[in-house]
């Protein structure tokens, strides 16, 4: 799907190819492994920092279907994702695909980022796939107060490993936008290979919409999501417990969208923002806490 030349809804071959890449080891370099979390990178074009990143985490005490729900539930995301500025679904394409908007905070003084993506999902028994890529919607052009990020291909493979356990693999191909300061690179270089650490500012958020860019490091992003999963069943019981349009499409309240309303979002067509000379603000030097209010 990353080589697409028009807006298309992924089919079974696309989902199969995505799963195969998630499970492949060829061409990937392990750059972090600790606490059940692994991070791999694959450098494609060093001069452009164009690369792929893959993260995998073991989730004990979290059923695959719970993790799948957490990645989909936009209202719950607003509770646990403290970096979100604004997120909403724009419209429905099919029973298992939609288009949405996500904006998030970046460390000061960098400009905040946003993204518009076409998202598709596929349940496969105890396994699930969610994928997205950037598109353009005429009613949601790039904003002057944001840097429009680009997801070439981002997604999740959730695999059930037991009644109350699963693994999640996150895979993304990113074309970073903007020239970034050295402190951004250095802050993540201890976990990611040189020249590829820019990924964390070039994409979207930790939920089903996109990347982990708004969080300090991939491992912390994974652990933050894991904690949210543990608290989700109790939260959902108090908040419209039977409303899950990602499982029951007849519940969807989104307006219908036609593919003809969309076009591909190419990174080259977006303004390149030079932030390379910006200094890190004092309040963003710490990594922050994972303890969020989920009540």
PDB file of C-alpha atoms in Angstrom:
ATOM      1  CA  UNK A   1       0.000   0.000   0.000  1.00  0.00           C
ATOM      2  CA  UNK A   2       2.926   2.386   0.568  1.00  0.00           C
ATOM      3  CA  UNK A   3       3.455   2.565  -3.193  1.00  0.00           C
ATOM      4  CA  UNK A   4      -0.112   3.632  -3.960  1.00  0.00           C
ATOM      5  CA  UNK A   5      -0.814   6.320  -6.547  1.00  0.00           C
ATOM      6  CA  UNK A   6      -4.464   6.948  -5.646  1.00  0.00           C
ATOM      7  CA  UNK A   7      -6.752   6.738  -2.624  1.00  0.00           C
ATOM      8  CA  UNK A   8      -7.805   3.124  -2.149  1.00  0.00           C
ATOM      9  CA  UNK A   9      -9.406   1.103   0.616  1.00  0.00           C
ATOM     10  CA  UNK A  10      -7.048  -1.737   1.633  1.00  0.00           C
ATOM     11  CA  UNK A  11      -8.105  -5.243   0.596  1.00  0.00           C
ATOM     12  CA  UNK A  12      -7.183  -8.681   1.937  1.00  0.00           C
ATOM     13  CA  UNK A  13      -3.860  -8.649   0.059  1.00  0.00           C
ATOM     14  CA  UNK A  14      -2.899  -5.370   1.708  1.00  0.00           C
ATOM     15  CA  UNK A  15      -3.754  -6.662   5.171  1.00  0.00           C
ATOM     16  CA  UNK A  16      -1.816  -9.856   4.444  1.00  0.00           C
ATOM     17  CA  UNK A  17       1.245  -7.921   3.266  1.00  0.00           C
ATOM     18  CA  UNK A  18       1.107  -5.713   6.353  1.00  0.00           C
ATOM     19  CA  UNK A  19       0.975  -8.729   8.652  1.00  0.00           C
ATOM     20  CA  UNK A  20       3.895 -10.363   6.841  1.00  0.00           C
ATOM     21  CA  UNK A  21       6.002  -7.239   7.317  1.00  0.00           C
ATOM     22  CA  UNK A  22       5.123  -7.055  11.004  1.00  0.00           C
ATOM     23  CA  UNK A  23       6.319 -10.630  11.443  1.00  0.00           C
ATOM     24  CA  UNK A  24       9.424 -10.317   9.241  1.00  0.00           C
ATOM     25  CA  UNK A  25      12.926 -10.014  10.714  1.00  0.00           C
ATOM     26  CA  UNK A  26      14.852  -9.467   7.479  1.00  0.00           C
ATOM     27  CA  UNK A  27      16.376  -6.009   7.102  1.00  0.00           C
ATOM     28  CA  UNK A  28      15.419  -4.820  10.590  1.00  0.00           C
ATOM     29  CA  UNK A  29      17.888  -3.646  13.274  1.00  0.00           C
ATOM     30  CA  UNK A  30      16.952  -4.097  16.936  1.00  0.00           C
ATOM     31  CA  UNK A  31      17.653  -0.823  18.768  1.00  0.00           C
ATOM     32  CA  UNK A  32      15.823  -1.303  22.085  1.00  0.00           C
ATOM     33  CA  UNK A  33      14.750  -4.320  24.142  1.00  0.00           C
ATOM     34  CA  UNK A  34      13.579  -4.044  27.724  1.00  0.00           C
ATOM     35  CA  UNK A  35      10.595  -4.954  29.854  1.00  0.00           C
ATOM     36  CA  UNK A  36       8.821  -6.907  27.132  1.00  0.00           C
ATOM     37  CA  UNK A  37       9.129  -4.055  24.613  1.00  0.00           C
ATOM     38  CA  UNK A  38      11.268  -4.232  21.456  1.00  0.00           C
ATOM     39  CA  UNK A  39      12.008  -1.491  18.925  1.00  0.00           C
ATOM     40  CA  UNK A  40      13.406  -2.134  15.428  1.00  0.00           C
ATOM     41  CA  UNK A  41      14.306   0.293  12.625  1.00  0.00           C
ATOM     42  CA  UNK A  42      14.865  -0.078   8.909  1.00  0.00           C
ATOM     43  CA  UNK A  43      16.651   2.774   7.159  1.00  0.00           C
ATOM     44  CA  UNK A  44      15.399   3.382   3.617  1.00  0.00           C
ATOM     45  CA  UNK A  45      16.911   6.709   2.524  1.00  0.00           C
ATOM     46  CA  UNK A  46      19.503   8.088   5.005  1.00  0.00           C
ATOM     47  CA  UNK A  47      19.737  11.477   3.309  1.00  0.00           C
ATOM     48  CA  UNK A  48      16.000  12.060   3.851  1.00  0.00           C
ATOM     49  CA  UNK A  49      15.662  10.247   7.207  1.00  0.00           C
ATOM     50  CA  UNK A  50      13.027   8.137   5.472  1.00  0.00           C
ATOM     51  CA  UNK A  51      12.711   4.895   7.383  1.00  0.00           C
ATOM     52  CA  UNK A  52      10.432   2.375   8.966  1.00  0.00           C
ATOM     53  CA  UNK A  53      10.044   1.660  12.657  1.00  0.00           C
ATOM     54  CA  UNK A  54       8.556  -1.370  14.370  1.00  0.00           C
ATOM     55  CA  UNK A  55       7.663  -1.748  18.050  1.00  0.00           C
ATOM     56  CA  UNK A  56       6.387  -4.889  19.734  1.00  0.00           C
ATOM     57  CA  UNK A  57       5.051  -5.330  23.251  1.00  0.00           C
ATOM     58  CA  UNK A  58       3.784  -8.286  25.282  1.00  0.00           C
ATOM     59  CA  UNK A  59       0.546  -7.435  27.101  1.00  0.00           C
ATOM     60  CA  UNK A  60      -0.199  -9.583  30.126  1.00  0.00           C
ATOM     61  CA  UNK A  61      -3.675  -9.348  31.671  1.00  0.00           C
ATOM     62  CA  UNK A  62      -4.968  -7.605  28.524  1.00  0.00           C
ATOM     63  CA  UNK A  63      -7.146  -9.610  26.107  1.00  0.00           C
ATOM     64  CA  UNK A  64      -6.625  -8.874  22.410  1.00  0.00           C
ATOM     65  CA  UNK A  65     -10.191  -7.589  22.064  1.00  0.00           C
ATOM     66  CA  UNK A  66      -9.639  -5.041  24.858  1.00  0.00           C
ATOM     67  CA  UNK A  67      -6.531  -3.639  23.196  1.00  0.00           C
ATOM     68  CA  UNK A  68      -8.426  -3.470  19.908  1.00  0.00           C
ATOM     69  CA  UNK A  69     -11.235  -1.518  21.606  1.00  0.00           C
ATOM     70  CA  UNK A  70      -8.797   0.926  23.233  1.00  0.00           C
ATOM     71  CA  UNK A  71      -7.149   1.730  19.907  1.00  0.00           C
ATOM     72  CA  UNK A  72     -10.559   2.440  18.387  1.00  0.00           C
ATOM     73  CA  UNK A  73     -12.367   4.248  21.205  1.00  0.00           C
ATOM     74  CA  UNK A  74     -11.925   7.943  20.456  1.00  0.00           C
ATOM     75  CA  UNK A  75     -13.722   9.079  23.634  1.00  0.00           C
ATOM     76  CA  UNK A  76     -11.469   6.993  25.865  1.00  0.00           C
ATOM     77  CA  UNK A  77      -8.432   8.291  24.035  1.00  0.00           C
ATOM     78  CA  UNK A  78      -9.319  11.792  25.173  1.00  0.00           C
ATOM     79  CA  UNK A  79      -9.012  10.527  28.768  1.00  0.00           C
ATOM     80  CA  UNK A  80      -5.640   8.785  28.627  1.00  0.00           C
ATOM     81  CA  UNK A  81      -3.862  10.596  25.800  1.00  0.00           C
ATOM     82  CA  UNK A  82      -2.818  13.794  27.581  1.00  0.00           C
ATOM     83  CA  UNK A  83      -1.035  15.123  24.485  1.00  0.00           C
ATOM     84  CA  UNK A  84      -4.077  15.236  22.232  1.00  0.00           C
ATOM     85  CA  UNK A  85      -5.231  18.719  21.218  1.00  0.00           C
ATOM     86  CA  UNK A  86      -8.159  17.677  19.062  1.00  0.00           C
ATOM     87  CA  UNK A  87      -9.317  14.414  17.529  1.00  0.00           C
ATOM     88  CA  UNK A  88     -12.492  13.428  15.719  1.00  0.00           C
ATOM     89  CA  UNK A  89     -13.833  11.146  13.004  1.00  0.00           C
ATOM     90  CA  UNK A  90     -14.723  12.918   9.751  1.00  0.00           C
ATOM     91  CA  UNK A  91     -16.748  10.325   7.895  1.00  0.00           C
ATOM     92  CA  UNK A  92     -17.366   6.664   7.087  1.00  0.00           C
ATOM     93  CA  UNK A  93     -16.206   5.040   3.849  1.00  0.00           C
ATOM     94  CA  UNK A  94     -17.228   1.402   4.428  1.00  0.00           C
ATOM     95  CA  UNK A  95     -18.150  -0.843   7.340  1.00  0.00           C
ATOM     96  CA  UNK A  96     -14.457  -1.165   8.215  1.00  0.00           C
ATOM     97  CA  UNK A  97     -12.891   2.114   7.037  1.00  0.00           C
ATOM     98  CA  UNK A  98     -13.205   5.793   7.881  1.00  0.00           C
ATOM     99  CA  UNK A  99     -11.376   9.123   7.737  1.00  0.00           C
ATOM    100  CA  UNK A 100     -10.360  11.143  10.786  1.00  0.00           C
ATOM    101  CA  UNK A 101      -8.366  14.067  12.135  1.00  0.00           C
ATOM    102  CA  UNK A 102      -5.819  14.105  14.970  1.00  0.00           C
ATOM    103  CA  UNK A 103      -3.773  17.004  16.381  1.00  0.00           C
ATOM    104  CA  UNK A 104      -1.226  16.727  19.202  1.00  0.00           C
ATOM    105  CA  UNK A 105       1.233  18.722  21.242  1.00  0.00           C
ATOM    106  CA  UNK A 106       4.952  18.618  20.496  1.00  0.00           C
ATOM    107  CA  UNK A 107       7.656  19.669  22.982  1.00  0.00           C
ATOM    108  CA  UNK A 108       8.000  23.436  23.194  1.00  0.00           C
ATOM    109  CA  UNK A 109       9.033  25.432  21.246  1.00  0.00           C
ATOM    110  CA  UNK A 110       8.308  23.102  18.293  1.00  0.00           C
ATOM    111  CA  UNK A 111       5.057  23.670  16.441  1.00  0.00           C
ATOM    112  CA  UNK A 112       2.274  21.211  17.147  1.00  0.00           C
ATOM    113  CA  UNK A 113       1.439  18.576  14.518  1.00  0.00           C
ATOM    114  CA  UNK A 114      -1.756  17.268  12.956  1.00  0.00           C
ATOM    115  CA  UNK A 115      -2.733  14.599  10.454  1.00  0.00           C
ATOM    116  CA  UNK A 116      -5.724  13.465   8.376  1.00  0.00           C
ATOM    117  CA  UNK A 117      -5.792   9.727   7.704  1.00  0.00           C
ATOM    118  CA  UNK A 118      -7.811   7.009   6.036  1.00  0.00           C
ATOM    119  CA  UNK A 119      -8.057   4.145   8.504  1.00  0.00           C
ATOM    120  CA  UNK A 120      -9.091   0.527   7.861  1.00  0.00           C
ATOM    121  CA  UNK A 121      -9.391  -2.435  10.215  1.00  0.00           C
ATOM    122  CA  UNK A 122      -9.823  -6.194  10.017  1.00  0.00           C
ATOM    123  CA  UNK A 123     -10.749  -8.637  12.833  1.00  0.00           C
ATOM    124  CA  UNK A 124      -9.338 -12.153  12.265  1.00  0.00           C
ATOM    125  CA  UNK A 125     -10.601 -14.313  15.111  1.00  0.00           C
ATOM    126  CA  UNK A 126      -8.359 -13.518  18.078  1.00  0.00           C
ATOM    127  CA  UNK A 127      -6.113 -11.323  15.909  1.00  0.00           C
ATOM    128  CA  UNK A 128      -6.732  -7.795  14.606  1.00  0.00           C
ATOM    129  CA  UNK A 129      -5.150  -5.319  12.178  1.00  0.00           C
ATOM    130  CA  UNK A 130      -5.639  -1.549  12.068  1.00  0.00           C
ATOM    131  CA  UNK A 131      -3.909   0.444   9.304  1.00  0.00           C
ATOM    132  CA  UNK A 132      -3.895   4.067   8.146  1.00  0.00           C
ATOM    133  CA  UNK A 133      -2.271   6.442   5.669  1.00  0.00           C
ATOM    134  CA  UNK A 134      -2.478  10.181   5.060  1.00  0.00           C
ATOM    135  CA  UNK A 135      -5.102  11.678   2.778  1.00  0.00           C
ATOM    136  CA  UNK A 136      -6.329  15.152   1.886  1.00  0.00           C
ATOM    137  CA  UNK A 137      -9.896  16.240   2.610  1.00  0.00           C
ATOM    138  CA  UNK A 138     -11.072  19.557   1.134  1.00  0.00           C
ATOM    139  CA  UNK A 139     -12.703  20.669   4.385  1.00  0.00           C
ATOM    140  CA  UNK A 140      -9.573  20.001   6.489  1.00  0.00           C
ATOM    141  CA  UNK A 141      -6.572  21.653   4.786  1.00  0.00           C
ATOM    142  CA  UNK A 142      -3.259  22.265   6.647  1.00  0.00           C
ATOM    143  CA  UNK A 143      -3.615  24.806   9.462  1.00  0.00           C
ATOM    144  CA  UNK A 144      -1.334  27.799   9.928  1.00  0.00           C
ATOM    145  CA  UNK A 145      -0.789  26.976  13.608  1.00  0.00           C
ATOM    146  CA  UNK A 146       0.169  23.324  12.928  1.00  0.00           C
ATOM    147  CA  UNK A 147       2.651  21.315  10.880  1.00  0.00           C
ATOM    148  CA  UNK A 148       0.768  18.769   8.769  1.00  0.00           C
ATOM    149  CA  UNK A 149       2.473  15.396   9.271  1.00  0.00           C
ATOM    150  CA  UNK A 150       2.393  12.516   6.802  1.00  0.00           C
ATOM    151  CA  UNK A 151       1.784   8.827   7.478  1.00  0.00           C
ATOM    152  CA  UNK A 152       2.899   6.814   4.456  1.00  0.00           C
ATOM    153  CA  UNK A 153       1.834   3.575   6.143  1.00  0.00           C
ATOM    154  CA  UNK A 154       1.091   3.106   9.829  1.00  0.00           C
ATOM    155  CA  UNK A 155      -0.638   0.253  11.583  1.00  0.00           C
ATOM    156  CA  UNK A 156      -1.034  -2.267  14.364  1.00  0.00           C
ATOM    157  CA  UNK A 157      -1.107  -6.041  14.459  1.00  0.00           C
ATOM    158  CA  UNK A 158      -2.721  -7.420  17.615  1.00  0.00           C
ATOM    159  CA  UNK A 159      -2.288 -11.140  18.229  1.00  0.00           C
ATOM    160  CA  UNK A 160      -4.105 -13.006  20.967  1.00  0.00           C
ATOM    161  CA  UNK A 161      -1.787 -15.276  22.952  1.00  0.00           C
ATOM    162  CA  UNK A 162      -4.288 -16.433  25.575  1.00  0.00           C
ATOM    163  CA  UNK A 163      -7.661 -15.623  27.121  1.00  0.00           C
ATOM    164  CA  UNK A 164      -6.171 -12.602  28.898  1.00  0.00           C
ATOM    165  CA  UNK A 165      -2.957 -11.852  27.024  1.00  0.00           C
ATOM    166  CA  UNK A 166      -1.783 -10.614  23.639  1.00  0.00           C
ATOM    167  CA  UNK A 167       1.074  -8.995  21.763  1.00  0.00           C
ATOM    168  CA  UNK A 168       0.895  -5.792  19.748  1.00  0.00           C
ATOM    169  CA  UNK A 169       3.194  -4.866  16.872  1.00  0.00           C
ATOM    170  CA  UNK A 170       3.262  -1.273  15.655  1.00  0.00           C
ATOM    171  CA  UNK A 171       4.700  -0.607  12.198  1.00  0.00           C
ATOM    172  CA  UNK A 172       5.156   2.779  10.540  1.00  0.00           C
ATOM    173  CA  UNK A 173       6.796   4.299   7.482  1.00  0.00           C
ATOM    174  CA  UNK A 174       7.232   8.022   7.989  1.00  0.00           C
ATOM    175  CA  UNK A 175       8.450  10.946   5.923  1.00  0.00           C
ATOM    176  CA  UNK A 176       9.363  13.559   8.582  1.00  0.00           C
ATOM    177  CA  UNK A 177       8.329  17.141   7.877  1.00  0.00           C
ATOM    178  CA  UNK A 178      10.535  20.041   8.907  1.00  0.00           C
ATOM    179  CA  UNK A 179      14.164  20.476   9.944  1.00  0.00           C
ATOM    180  CA  UNK A 180      14.506  19.549  13.597  1.00  0.00           C
ATOM    181  CA  UNK A 181      16.937  20.736  16.320  1.00  0.00           C
ATOM    182  CA  UNK A 182      19.747  18.472  17.528  1.00  0.00           C
ATOM    183  CA  UNK A 183      18.273  18.164  21.040  1.00  0.00           C
ATOM    184  CA  UNK A 184      15.236  16.408  19.551  1.00  0.00           C
ATOM    185  CA  UNK A 185      17.500  13.876  17.872  1.00  0.00           C
ATOM    186  CA  UNK A 186      19.733  13.425  20.915  1.00  0.00           C
ATOM    187  CA  UNK A 187      16.794  12.944  23.270  1.00  0.00           C
ATOM    188  CA  UNK A 188      15.728   9.776  21.481  1.00  0.00           C
ATOM    189  CA  UNK A 189      19.066   8.524  20.150  1.00  0.00           C
ATOM    190  CA  UNK A 190      19.656   6.337  23.211  1.00  0.00           C
ATOM    191  CA  UNK A 191      16.777   4.158  22.049  1.00  0.00           C
ATOM    192  CA  UNK A 192      16.828   4.553  18.272  1.00  0.00           C
ATOM    193  CA  UNK A 193      19.617   4.197  15.737  1.00  0.00           C
ATOM    194  CA  UNK A 194      21.397   7.367  14.540  1.00  0.00           C
ATOM    195  CA  UNK A 195      19.725   9.271  11.694  1.00  0.00           C
ATOM    196  CA  UNK A 196      16.365   7.567  12.206  1.00  0.00           C
ATOM    197  CA  UNK A 197      15.252   9.051  15.517  1.00  0.00           C
ATOM    198  CA  UNK A 198      13.395  11.870  13.733  1.00  0.00           C
ATOM    199  CA  UNK A 199      10.431   9.545  13.274  1.00  0.00           C
ATOM    200  CA  UNK A 200       8.957  10.551  16.611  1.00  0.00           C
ATOM    201  CA  UNK A 201       8.213  14.080  15.432  1.00  0.00           C
ATOM    202  CA  UNK A 202       7.143  13.283  11.897  1.00  0.00           C
ATOM    203  CA  UNK A 203       3.944  11.393  12.476  1.00  0.00           C
ATOM    204  CA  UNK A 204       0.809  11.027  14.491  1.00  0.00           C
ATOM    205  CA  UNK A 205      -0.284   9.695  17.875  1.00  0.00           C
ATOM    206  CA  UNK A 206      -0.300   6.406  19.723  1.00  0.00           C
ATOM    207  CA  UNK A 207      -3.901   5.511  18.956  1.00  0.00           C
ATOM    208  CA  UNK A 208      -5.381   3.986  15.830  1.00  0.00           C
ATOM    209  CA  UNK A 209      -4.919   7.201  13.891  1.00  0.00           C
ATOM    210  CA  UNK A 210      -1.164   7.106  13.619  1.00  0.00           C
ATOM    211  CA  UNK A 211       2.314   7.196  15.154  1.00  0.00           C
ATOM    212  CA  UNK A 212       3.785   7.641  18.632  1.00  0.00           C
ATOM    213  CA  UNK A 213       5.236  11.052  17.841  1.00  0.00           C
ATOM    214  CA  UNK A 214       3.772  12.977  20.755  1.00  0.00           C
ATOM    215  CA  UNK A 215       5.199  10.740  23.494  1.00  0.00           C
ATOM    216  CA  UNK A 216       8.757  10.762  24.880  1.00  0.00           C
ATOM    217  CA  UNK A 217       9.933   7.360  23.605  1.00  0.00           C
ATOM    218  CA  UNK A 218       8.409   4.276  21.915  1.00  0.00           C
ATOM    219  CA  UNK A 219       8.777   2.146  25.041  1.00  0.00           C
ATOM    220  CA  UNK A 220       6.998   4.724  27.197  1.00  0.00           C
ATOM    221  CA  UNK A 221       4.269   5.114  24.590  1.00  0.00           C
ATOM    222  CA  UNK A 222       3.651   1.375  24.654  1.00  0.00           C
ATOM    223  CA  UNK A 223       3.564   1.248  28.444  1.00  0.00           C
ATOM    224  CA  UNK A 224       1.201   4.221  28.584  1.00  0.00           C
ATOM    225  CA  UNK A 225      -1.190   2.419  26.247  1.00  0.00           C
ATOM    226  CA  UNK A 226      -0.866  -0.778  28.297  1.00  0.00           C
ATOM    227  CA  UNK A 227      -1.918   1.031  31.477  1.00  0.00           C
ATOM    228  CA  UNK A 228      -4.888   2.496  29.630  1.00  0.00           C
ATOM    229  CA  UNK A 229      -5.919  -1.020  28.546  1.00  0.00           C
ATOM    230  CA  UNK A 230      -5.946  -2.262  32.142  1.00  0.00           C
ATOM    231  CA  UNK A 231      -8.390   0.486  33.123  1.00  0.00           C
ATOM    232  CA  UNK A 232     -10.586   0.388  30.034  1.00  0.00           C
ATOM    233  CA  UNK A 233     -13.178  -2.269  31.021  1.00  0.00           C
ATOM    234  CA  UNK A 234     -14.136  -0.364  34.179  1.00  0.00           C
ATOM    235  CA  UNK A 235     -14.247   2.969  32.321  1.00  0.00           C
ATOM    236  CA  UNK A 236     -16.312   1.562  29.453  1.00  0.00           C
ATOM    237  CA  UNK A 237     -18.942   0.153  31.814  1.00  0.00           C
ATOM    238  CA  UNK A 238     -19.705   3.745  32.856  1.00  0.00           C
ATOM    239  CA  UNK A 239     -19.535   5.288  29.377  1.00  0.00           C
ATOM    240  CA  UNK A 240     -21.948   3.938  26.748  1.00  0.00           C
ATOM    241  CA  UNK A 241     -20.817   0.315  27.278  1.00  0.00           C
ATOM    242  CA  UNK A 242     -22.622  -1.135  24.266  1.00  0.00           C
ATOM    243  CA  UNK A 243     -21.500   1.491  21.749  1.00  0.00           C
ATOM    244  CA  UNK A 244     -18.699  -0.032  19.663  1.00  0.00           C
ATOM    245  CA  UNK A 245     -19.208   0.894  16.001  1.00  0.00           C
ATOM    246  CA  UNK A 246     -15.845  -0.650  15.096  1.00  0.00           C
ATOM    247  CA  UNK A 247     -17.436  -4.004  15.989  1.00  0.00           C
ATOM    248  CA  UNK A 248     -21.032  -3.165  15.082  1.00  0.00           C
ATOM    249  CA  UNK A 249     -20.998  -0.872  12.008  1.00  0.00           C
ATOM    250  CA  UNK A 250     -24.746  -0.379  12.191  1.00  0.00           C
ATOM    251  CA  UNK A 251     -24.076   1.772  15.283  1.00  0.00           C
ATOM    252  CA  UNK A 252     -21.998   4.280  13.320  1.00  0.00           C
ATOM    253  CA  UNK A 253     -23.203   7.873  13.515  1.00  0.00           C
ATOM    254  CA  UNK A 254     -20.706   9.181  10.952  1.00  0.00           C
ATOM    255  CA  UNK A 255     -21.792  10.718   7.651  1.00  0.00           C
ATOM    256  CA  UNK A 256     -21.011   8.696   4.536  1.00  0.00           C
ATOM    257  CA  UNK A 257     -17.925   9.716   2.566  1.00  0.00           C
ATOM    258  CA  UNK A 258     -17.057   8.935  -1.037  1.00  0.00           C
ATOM    259  CA  UNK A 259     -13.498   8.084  -2.085  1.00  0.00           C
ATOM    260  CA  UNK A 260     -13.820  10.750  -4.763  1.00  0.00           C
ATOM    261  CA  UNK A 261     -13.813  13.395  -2.012  1.00  0.00           C
ATOM    262  CA  UNK A 262     -10.284  12.389  -1.002  1.00  0.00           C
ATOM    263  CA  UNK A 263      -6.828  12.599  -2.536  1.00  0.00           C
ATOM    264  CA  UNK A 264      -3.395  11.379  -1.447  1.00  0.00           C
ATOM    265  CA  UNK A 265      -1.376  13.580   0.891  1.00  0.00           C
ATOM    266  CA  UNK A 266       2.186  13.713  -0.416  1.00  0.00           C
ATOM    267  CA  UNK A 267       4.908  15.036   1.886  1.00  0.00           C
ATOM    268  CA  UNK A 268       6.544  16.954  -0.963  1.00  0.00           C
ATOM    269  CA  UNK A 269       3.437  19.097  -1.399  1.00  0.00           C
ATOM    270  CA  UNK A 270       3.581  20.392   2.183  1.00  0.00           C
ATOM    271  CA  UNK A 271       5.556  23.341   3.506  1.00  0.00           C
ATOM    272  CA  UNK A 272       8.908  22.398   5.051  1.00  0.00           C
ATOM    273  CA  UNK A 273       9.204  24.055   8.466  1.00  0.00           C
ATOM    274  CA  UNK A 274      12.741  24.793   9.691  1.00  0.00           C
ATOM    275  CA  UNK A 275      12.854  24.286  13.469  1.00  0.00           C
ATOM    276  CA  UNK A 276      16.526  23.300  13.653  1.00  0.00           C
ATOM    277  CA  UNK A 277      17.583  26.379  15.638  1.00  0.00           C
ATOM    278  CA  UNK A 278      14.976  26.100  18.399  1.00  0.00           C
ATOM    279  CA  UNK A 279      16.121  25.412  21.965  1.00  0.00           C
ATOM    280  CA  UNK A 280      14.445  22.977  24.334  1.00  0.00           C
ATOM    281  CA  UNK A 281      12.193  24.599  26.924  1.00  0.00           C
ATOM    282  CA  UNK A 282      12.836  23.843  30.597  1.00  0.00           C
ATOM    283  CA  UNK A 283       9.431  22.322  31.272  1.00  0.00           C
ATOM    284  CA  UNK A 284       9.905  19.778  28.499  1.00  0.00           C
ATOM    285  CA  UNK A 285      13.282  18.447  29.631  1.00  0.00           C
ATOM    286  CA  UNK A 286      11.676  15.876  31.902  1.00  0.00           C
ATOM    287  CA  UNK A 287       9.972  12.839  30.480  1.00  0.00           C
ATOM    288  CA  UNK A 288       6.742  13.349  32.426  1.00  0.00           C
ATOM    289  CA  UNK A 289       4.509  10.874  34.153  1.00  0.00           C
ATOM    290  CA  UNK A 290       2.443   8.033  32.805  1.00  0.00           C
ATOM    291  CA  UNK A 291      -0.123   8.480  35.551  1.00  0.00           C
ATOM    292  CA  UNK A 292      -3.174   9.950  33.849  1.00  0.00           C
ATOM    293  CA  UNK A 293      -6.729  10.415  35.029  1.00  0.00           C
ATOM    294  CA  UNK A 294      -8.945   7.715  33.513  1.00  0.00           C
ATOM    295  CA  UNK A 295     -11.981   8.190  35.697  1.00  0.00           C
TER     296      UNK A 295
END
